[in-house]
Coordinates of N, CA and C and ligand atoms in Angstrom, one line a residue:
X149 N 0.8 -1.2 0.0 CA 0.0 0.0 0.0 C 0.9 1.3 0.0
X150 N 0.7 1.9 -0.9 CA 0.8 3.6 -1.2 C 1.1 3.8 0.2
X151 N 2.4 4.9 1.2 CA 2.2 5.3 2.3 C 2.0 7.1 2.1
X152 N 1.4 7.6 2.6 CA 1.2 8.4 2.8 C 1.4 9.8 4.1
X153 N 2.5 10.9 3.8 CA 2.8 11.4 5.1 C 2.4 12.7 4.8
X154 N 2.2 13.4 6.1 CA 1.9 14.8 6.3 C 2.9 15.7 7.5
X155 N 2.9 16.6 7.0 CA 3.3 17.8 7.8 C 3.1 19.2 7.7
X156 N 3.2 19.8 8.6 CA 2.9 21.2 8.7 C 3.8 22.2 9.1
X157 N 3.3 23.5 9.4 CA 4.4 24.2 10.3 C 3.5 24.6 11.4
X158 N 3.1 25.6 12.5 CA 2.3 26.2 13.1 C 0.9 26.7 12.7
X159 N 1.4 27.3 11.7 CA 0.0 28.1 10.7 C -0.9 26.8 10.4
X160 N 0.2 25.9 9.3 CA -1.0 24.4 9.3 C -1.2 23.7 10.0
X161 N -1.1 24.0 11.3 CA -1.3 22.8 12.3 C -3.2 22.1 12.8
X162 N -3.8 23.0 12.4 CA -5.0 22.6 12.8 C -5.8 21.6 11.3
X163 N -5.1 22.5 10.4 CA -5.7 21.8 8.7 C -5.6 20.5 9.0
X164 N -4.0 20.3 9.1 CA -3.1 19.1 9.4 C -4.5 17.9 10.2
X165 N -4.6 18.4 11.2 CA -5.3 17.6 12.3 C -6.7 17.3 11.6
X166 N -7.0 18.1 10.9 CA -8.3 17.9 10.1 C -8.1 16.7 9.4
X167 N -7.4 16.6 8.2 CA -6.7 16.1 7.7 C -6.5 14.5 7.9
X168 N -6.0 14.3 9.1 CA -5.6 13.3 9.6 C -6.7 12.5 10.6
X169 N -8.0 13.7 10.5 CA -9.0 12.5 11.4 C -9.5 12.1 10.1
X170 N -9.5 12.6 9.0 CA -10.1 11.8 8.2 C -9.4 10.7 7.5
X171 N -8.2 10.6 7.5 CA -7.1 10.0 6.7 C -6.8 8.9 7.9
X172 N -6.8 7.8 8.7 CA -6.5 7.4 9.6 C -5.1 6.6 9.3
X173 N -4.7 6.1 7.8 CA -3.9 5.6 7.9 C -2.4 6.7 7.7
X174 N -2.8 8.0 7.5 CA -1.8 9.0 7.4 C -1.0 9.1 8.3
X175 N 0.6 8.9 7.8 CA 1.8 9.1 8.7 C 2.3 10.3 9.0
X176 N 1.7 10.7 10.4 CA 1.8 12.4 11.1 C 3.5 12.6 11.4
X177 N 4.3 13.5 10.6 CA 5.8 14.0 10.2 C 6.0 15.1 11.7
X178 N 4.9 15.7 12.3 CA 4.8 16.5 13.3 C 4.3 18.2 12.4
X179 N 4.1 19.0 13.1 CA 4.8 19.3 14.6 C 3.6 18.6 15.3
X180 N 4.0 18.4 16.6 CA 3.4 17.9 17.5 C 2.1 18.8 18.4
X181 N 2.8 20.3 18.2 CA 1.3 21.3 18.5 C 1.6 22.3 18.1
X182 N 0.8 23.6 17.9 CA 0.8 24.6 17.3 C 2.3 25.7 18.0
X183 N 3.0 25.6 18.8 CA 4.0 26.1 19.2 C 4.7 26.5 17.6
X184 N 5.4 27.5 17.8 CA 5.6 28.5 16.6 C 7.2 27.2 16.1
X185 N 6.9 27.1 14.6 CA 8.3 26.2 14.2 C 9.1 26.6 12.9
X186 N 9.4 26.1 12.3 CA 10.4 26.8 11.1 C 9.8 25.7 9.9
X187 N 9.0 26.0 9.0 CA 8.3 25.3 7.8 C 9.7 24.8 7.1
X188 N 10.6 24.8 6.7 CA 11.4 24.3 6.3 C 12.0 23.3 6.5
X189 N 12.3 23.2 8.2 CA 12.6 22.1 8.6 C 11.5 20.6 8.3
X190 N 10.5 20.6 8.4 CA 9.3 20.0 8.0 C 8.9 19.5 6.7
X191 N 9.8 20.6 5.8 CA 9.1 20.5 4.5 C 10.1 19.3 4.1
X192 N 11.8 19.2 4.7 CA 12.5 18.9 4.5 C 12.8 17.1 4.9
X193 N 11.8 17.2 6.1 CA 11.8 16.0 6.8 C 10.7 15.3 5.6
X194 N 9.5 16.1 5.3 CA 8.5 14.8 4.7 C 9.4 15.1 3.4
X195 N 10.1 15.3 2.4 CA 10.7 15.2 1.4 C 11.5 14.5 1.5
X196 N 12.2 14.2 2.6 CA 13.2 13.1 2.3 C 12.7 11.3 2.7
X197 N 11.0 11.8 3.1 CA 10.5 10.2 3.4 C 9.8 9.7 2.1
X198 N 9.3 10.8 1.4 CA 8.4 10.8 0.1 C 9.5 10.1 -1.2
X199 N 10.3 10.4 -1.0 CA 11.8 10.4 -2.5 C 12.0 9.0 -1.8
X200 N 12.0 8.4 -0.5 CA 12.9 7.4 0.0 C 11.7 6.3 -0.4
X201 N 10.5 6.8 -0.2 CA 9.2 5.5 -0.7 C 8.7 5.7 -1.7
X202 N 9.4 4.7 -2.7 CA 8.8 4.8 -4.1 C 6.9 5.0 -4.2
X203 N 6.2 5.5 -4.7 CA 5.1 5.8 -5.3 C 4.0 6.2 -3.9
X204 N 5.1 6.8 -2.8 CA 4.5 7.2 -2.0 C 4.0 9.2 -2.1
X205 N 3.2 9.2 -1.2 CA 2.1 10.4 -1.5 C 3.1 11.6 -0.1
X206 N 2.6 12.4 -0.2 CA 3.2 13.5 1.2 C 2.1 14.6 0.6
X207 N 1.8 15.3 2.4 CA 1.1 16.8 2.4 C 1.5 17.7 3.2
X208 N 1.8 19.1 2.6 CA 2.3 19.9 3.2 C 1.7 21.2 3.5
X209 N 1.9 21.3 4.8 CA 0.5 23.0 4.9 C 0.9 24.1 5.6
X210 N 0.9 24.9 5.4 CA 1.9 26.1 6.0 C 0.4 27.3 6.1
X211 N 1.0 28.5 6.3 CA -0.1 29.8 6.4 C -0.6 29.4 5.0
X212 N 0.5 29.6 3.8 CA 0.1 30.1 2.6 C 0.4 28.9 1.6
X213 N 1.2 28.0 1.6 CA 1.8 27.0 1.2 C 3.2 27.5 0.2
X214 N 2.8 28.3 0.1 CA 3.9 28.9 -0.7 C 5.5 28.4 -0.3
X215 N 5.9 28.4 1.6 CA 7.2 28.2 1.9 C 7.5 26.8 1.5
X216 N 6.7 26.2 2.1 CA 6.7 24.6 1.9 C 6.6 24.0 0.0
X217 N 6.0 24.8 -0.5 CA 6.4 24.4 -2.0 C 7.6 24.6 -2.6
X218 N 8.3 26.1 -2.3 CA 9.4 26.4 -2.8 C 10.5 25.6 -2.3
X219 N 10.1 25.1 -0.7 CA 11.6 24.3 -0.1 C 11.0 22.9 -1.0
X220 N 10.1 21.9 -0.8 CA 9.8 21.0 -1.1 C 10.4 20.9 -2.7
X221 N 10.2 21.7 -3.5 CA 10.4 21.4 -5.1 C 12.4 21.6 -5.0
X222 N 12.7 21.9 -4.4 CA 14.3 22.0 -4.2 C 14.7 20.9 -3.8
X223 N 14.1 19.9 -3.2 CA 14.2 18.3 -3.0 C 14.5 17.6 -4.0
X224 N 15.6 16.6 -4.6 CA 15.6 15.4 -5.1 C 14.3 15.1 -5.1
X225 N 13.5 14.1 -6.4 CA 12.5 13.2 -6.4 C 11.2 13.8 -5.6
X226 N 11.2 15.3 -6.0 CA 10.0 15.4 -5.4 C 9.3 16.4 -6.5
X227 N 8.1 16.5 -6.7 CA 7.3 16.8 -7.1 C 6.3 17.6 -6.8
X228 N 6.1 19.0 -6.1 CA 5.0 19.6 -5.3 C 4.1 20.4 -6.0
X229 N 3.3 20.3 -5.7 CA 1.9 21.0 -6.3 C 1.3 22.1 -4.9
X230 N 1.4 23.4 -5.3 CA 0.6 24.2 -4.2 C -0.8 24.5 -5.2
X231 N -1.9 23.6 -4.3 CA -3.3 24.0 -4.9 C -4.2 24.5 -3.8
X232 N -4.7 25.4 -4.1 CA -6.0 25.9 -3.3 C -7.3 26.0 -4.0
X233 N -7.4 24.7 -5.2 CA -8.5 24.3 -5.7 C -8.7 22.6 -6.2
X234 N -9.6 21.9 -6.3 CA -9.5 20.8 -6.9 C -9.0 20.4 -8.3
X235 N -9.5 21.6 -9.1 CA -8.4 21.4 -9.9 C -7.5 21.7 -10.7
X236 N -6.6 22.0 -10.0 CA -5.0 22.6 -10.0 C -4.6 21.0 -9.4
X237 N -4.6 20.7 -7.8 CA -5.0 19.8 -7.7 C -4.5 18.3 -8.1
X238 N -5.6 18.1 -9.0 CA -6.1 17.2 -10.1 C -5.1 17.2 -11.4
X239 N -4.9 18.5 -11.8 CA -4.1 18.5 -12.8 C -2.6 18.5 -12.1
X240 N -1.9 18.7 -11.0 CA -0.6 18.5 -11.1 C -0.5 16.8 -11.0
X241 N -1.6 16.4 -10.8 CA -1.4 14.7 -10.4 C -1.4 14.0 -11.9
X242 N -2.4 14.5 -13.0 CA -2.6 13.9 -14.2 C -1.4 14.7 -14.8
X243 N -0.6 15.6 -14.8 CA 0.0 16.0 -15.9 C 1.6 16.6 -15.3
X244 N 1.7 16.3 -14.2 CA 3.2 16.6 -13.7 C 3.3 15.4 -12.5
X245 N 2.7 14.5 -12.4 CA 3.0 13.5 -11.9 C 3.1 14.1 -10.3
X246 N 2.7 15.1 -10.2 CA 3.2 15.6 -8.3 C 3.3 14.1 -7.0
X247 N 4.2 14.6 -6.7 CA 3.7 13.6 -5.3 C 3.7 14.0 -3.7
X248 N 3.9 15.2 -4.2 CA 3.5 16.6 -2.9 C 2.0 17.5 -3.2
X249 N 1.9 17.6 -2.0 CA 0.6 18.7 -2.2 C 1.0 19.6 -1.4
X250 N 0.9 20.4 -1.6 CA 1.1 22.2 -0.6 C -0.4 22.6 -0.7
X251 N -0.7 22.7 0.5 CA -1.9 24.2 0.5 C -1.1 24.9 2.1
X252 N -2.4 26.3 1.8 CA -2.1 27.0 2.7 C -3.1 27.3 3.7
X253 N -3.3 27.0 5.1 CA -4.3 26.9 6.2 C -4.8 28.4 6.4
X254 N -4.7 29.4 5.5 CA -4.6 30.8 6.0 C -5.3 31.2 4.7
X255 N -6.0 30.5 3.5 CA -5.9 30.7 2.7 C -7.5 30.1 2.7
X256 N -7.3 28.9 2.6 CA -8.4 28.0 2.4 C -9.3 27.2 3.9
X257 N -10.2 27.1 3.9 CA -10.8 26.3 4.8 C -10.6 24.5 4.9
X258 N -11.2 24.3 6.0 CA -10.7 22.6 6.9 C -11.8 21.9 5.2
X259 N -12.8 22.5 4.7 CA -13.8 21.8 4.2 C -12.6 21.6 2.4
X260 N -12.6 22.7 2.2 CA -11.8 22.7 0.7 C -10.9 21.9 0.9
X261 N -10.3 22.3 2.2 CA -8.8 21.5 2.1 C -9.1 19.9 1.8
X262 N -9.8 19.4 2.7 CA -10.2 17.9 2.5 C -10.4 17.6 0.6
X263 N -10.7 18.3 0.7 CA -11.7 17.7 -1.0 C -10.4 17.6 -1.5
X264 N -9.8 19.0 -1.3 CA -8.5 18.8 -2.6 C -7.8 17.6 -2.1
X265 N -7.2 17.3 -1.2 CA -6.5 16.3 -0.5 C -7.2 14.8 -1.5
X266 N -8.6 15.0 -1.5 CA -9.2 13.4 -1.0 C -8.7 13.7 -3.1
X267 N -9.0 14.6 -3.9 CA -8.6 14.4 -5.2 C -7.4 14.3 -5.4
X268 N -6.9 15.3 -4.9 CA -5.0 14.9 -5.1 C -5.0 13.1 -5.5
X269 N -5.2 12.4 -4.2 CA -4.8 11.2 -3.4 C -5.6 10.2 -4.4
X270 N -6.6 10.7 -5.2 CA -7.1 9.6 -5.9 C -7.1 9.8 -7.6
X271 N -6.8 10.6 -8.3 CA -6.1 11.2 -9.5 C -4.6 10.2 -9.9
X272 N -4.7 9.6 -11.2 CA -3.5 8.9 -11.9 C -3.1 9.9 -12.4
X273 N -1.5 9.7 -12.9 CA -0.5 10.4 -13.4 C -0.9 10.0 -14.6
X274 N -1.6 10.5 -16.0 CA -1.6 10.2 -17.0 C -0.7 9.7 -18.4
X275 N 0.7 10.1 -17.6 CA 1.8 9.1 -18.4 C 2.2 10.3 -20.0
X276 N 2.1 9.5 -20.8 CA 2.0 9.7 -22.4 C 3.1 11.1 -22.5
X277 N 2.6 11.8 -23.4 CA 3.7 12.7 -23.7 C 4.0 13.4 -22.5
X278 N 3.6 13.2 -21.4 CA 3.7 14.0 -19.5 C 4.7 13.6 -19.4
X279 N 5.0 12.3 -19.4 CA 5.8 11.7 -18.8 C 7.3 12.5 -19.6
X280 N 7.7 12.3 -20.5 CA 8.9 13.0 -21.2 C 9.2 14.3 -19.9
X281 N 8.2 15.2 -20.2 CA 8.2 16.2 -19.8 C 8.6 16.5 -18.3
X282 N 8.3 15.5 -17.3 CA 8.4 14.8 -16.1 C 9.8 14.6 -16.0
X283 N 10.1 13.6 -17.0 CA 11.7 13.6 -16.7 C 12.8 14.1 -17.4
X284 N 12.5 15.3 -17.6 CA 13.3 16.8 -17.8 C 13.7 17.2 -16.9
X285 N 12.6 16.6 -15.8 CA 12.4 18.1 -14.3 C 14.4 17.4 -13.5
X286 N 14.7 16.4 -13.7 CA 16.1 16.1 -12.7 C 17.8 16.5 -13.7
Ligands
RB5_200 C1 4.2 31.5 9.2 O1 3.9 32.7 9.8 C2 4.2 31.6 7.7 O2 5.1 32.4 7.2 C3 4.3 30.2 7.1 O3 3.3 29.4 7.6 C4 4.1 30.1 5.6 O4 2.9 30.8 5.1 C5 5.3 30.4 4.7 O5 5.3 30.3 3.5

């Protein structure tokens, strides 16, 4: 089975928790409570678990998702999509193969966030002429 991790920084900590009552088999990366932390450290810990588990999934949530994408796509073997719609979403999964999600908890609500998450997580990577294009990105 596909593993699946999350992380946040302070700002996403409550999304996060959203998140993970619905997801029960989701692997919580921390932080542990909303105590103020540094999104980079985080972004850097679920990046290096995501590249290490082939065709595994990661979620990342910050105020805006912005920090967490920019550190995240600076990763080896990683792939991030910042969406704050279903499909943005949808399309980085069918056409850039993402295997990161960034949103931002300051941005979007616990209800949106879910949806895009539950589409992210169930959207194929379409392959075909993407795939070329995919592996340009290293
Ligand atoms: C924290 O205040 C905020 O800067 C962080 O959560 C994120 O939005 C950075 O991109």
């Amino acid at each position: 089975m596909k593993k699946i991790f999350i992380a946040s920084d302070h700002a996403g900590y409550n999304l996060k928790n959203s998140v993970i009552s619905k997801l029960k088999k989701i692997i919580d990366l921390g932080p542990k409570s909303s105590d103020s932390v540094d999104y980079p450290d985080f972004a850097k810990k679920l990046s290096k678990k995501v590249a290490a588990n082939k065709g595994s999934f990661g979620i990342l949530i910050c105020g805006t998702g912005v920090g967490m994408s920019m550190v995240a796509n600076k990763q080896r073997g990683i792939r991030a999509v910042l969406a704050h719609n279903e499909y943005v979403g949808v399309m980085g999964r069918k056409h850039n193969d993402a295997n990161v999600l960034c949103m931002g908890a300051r941005v979007i609500g616990p209800s949106l966030g879910l949806e895009i998450v539950k589409w992210f997580l169930s959207t194929e990577f379409e392959g075909g002429r993407h795939e070329r294009r995919v592996e340009m990105f290293e």
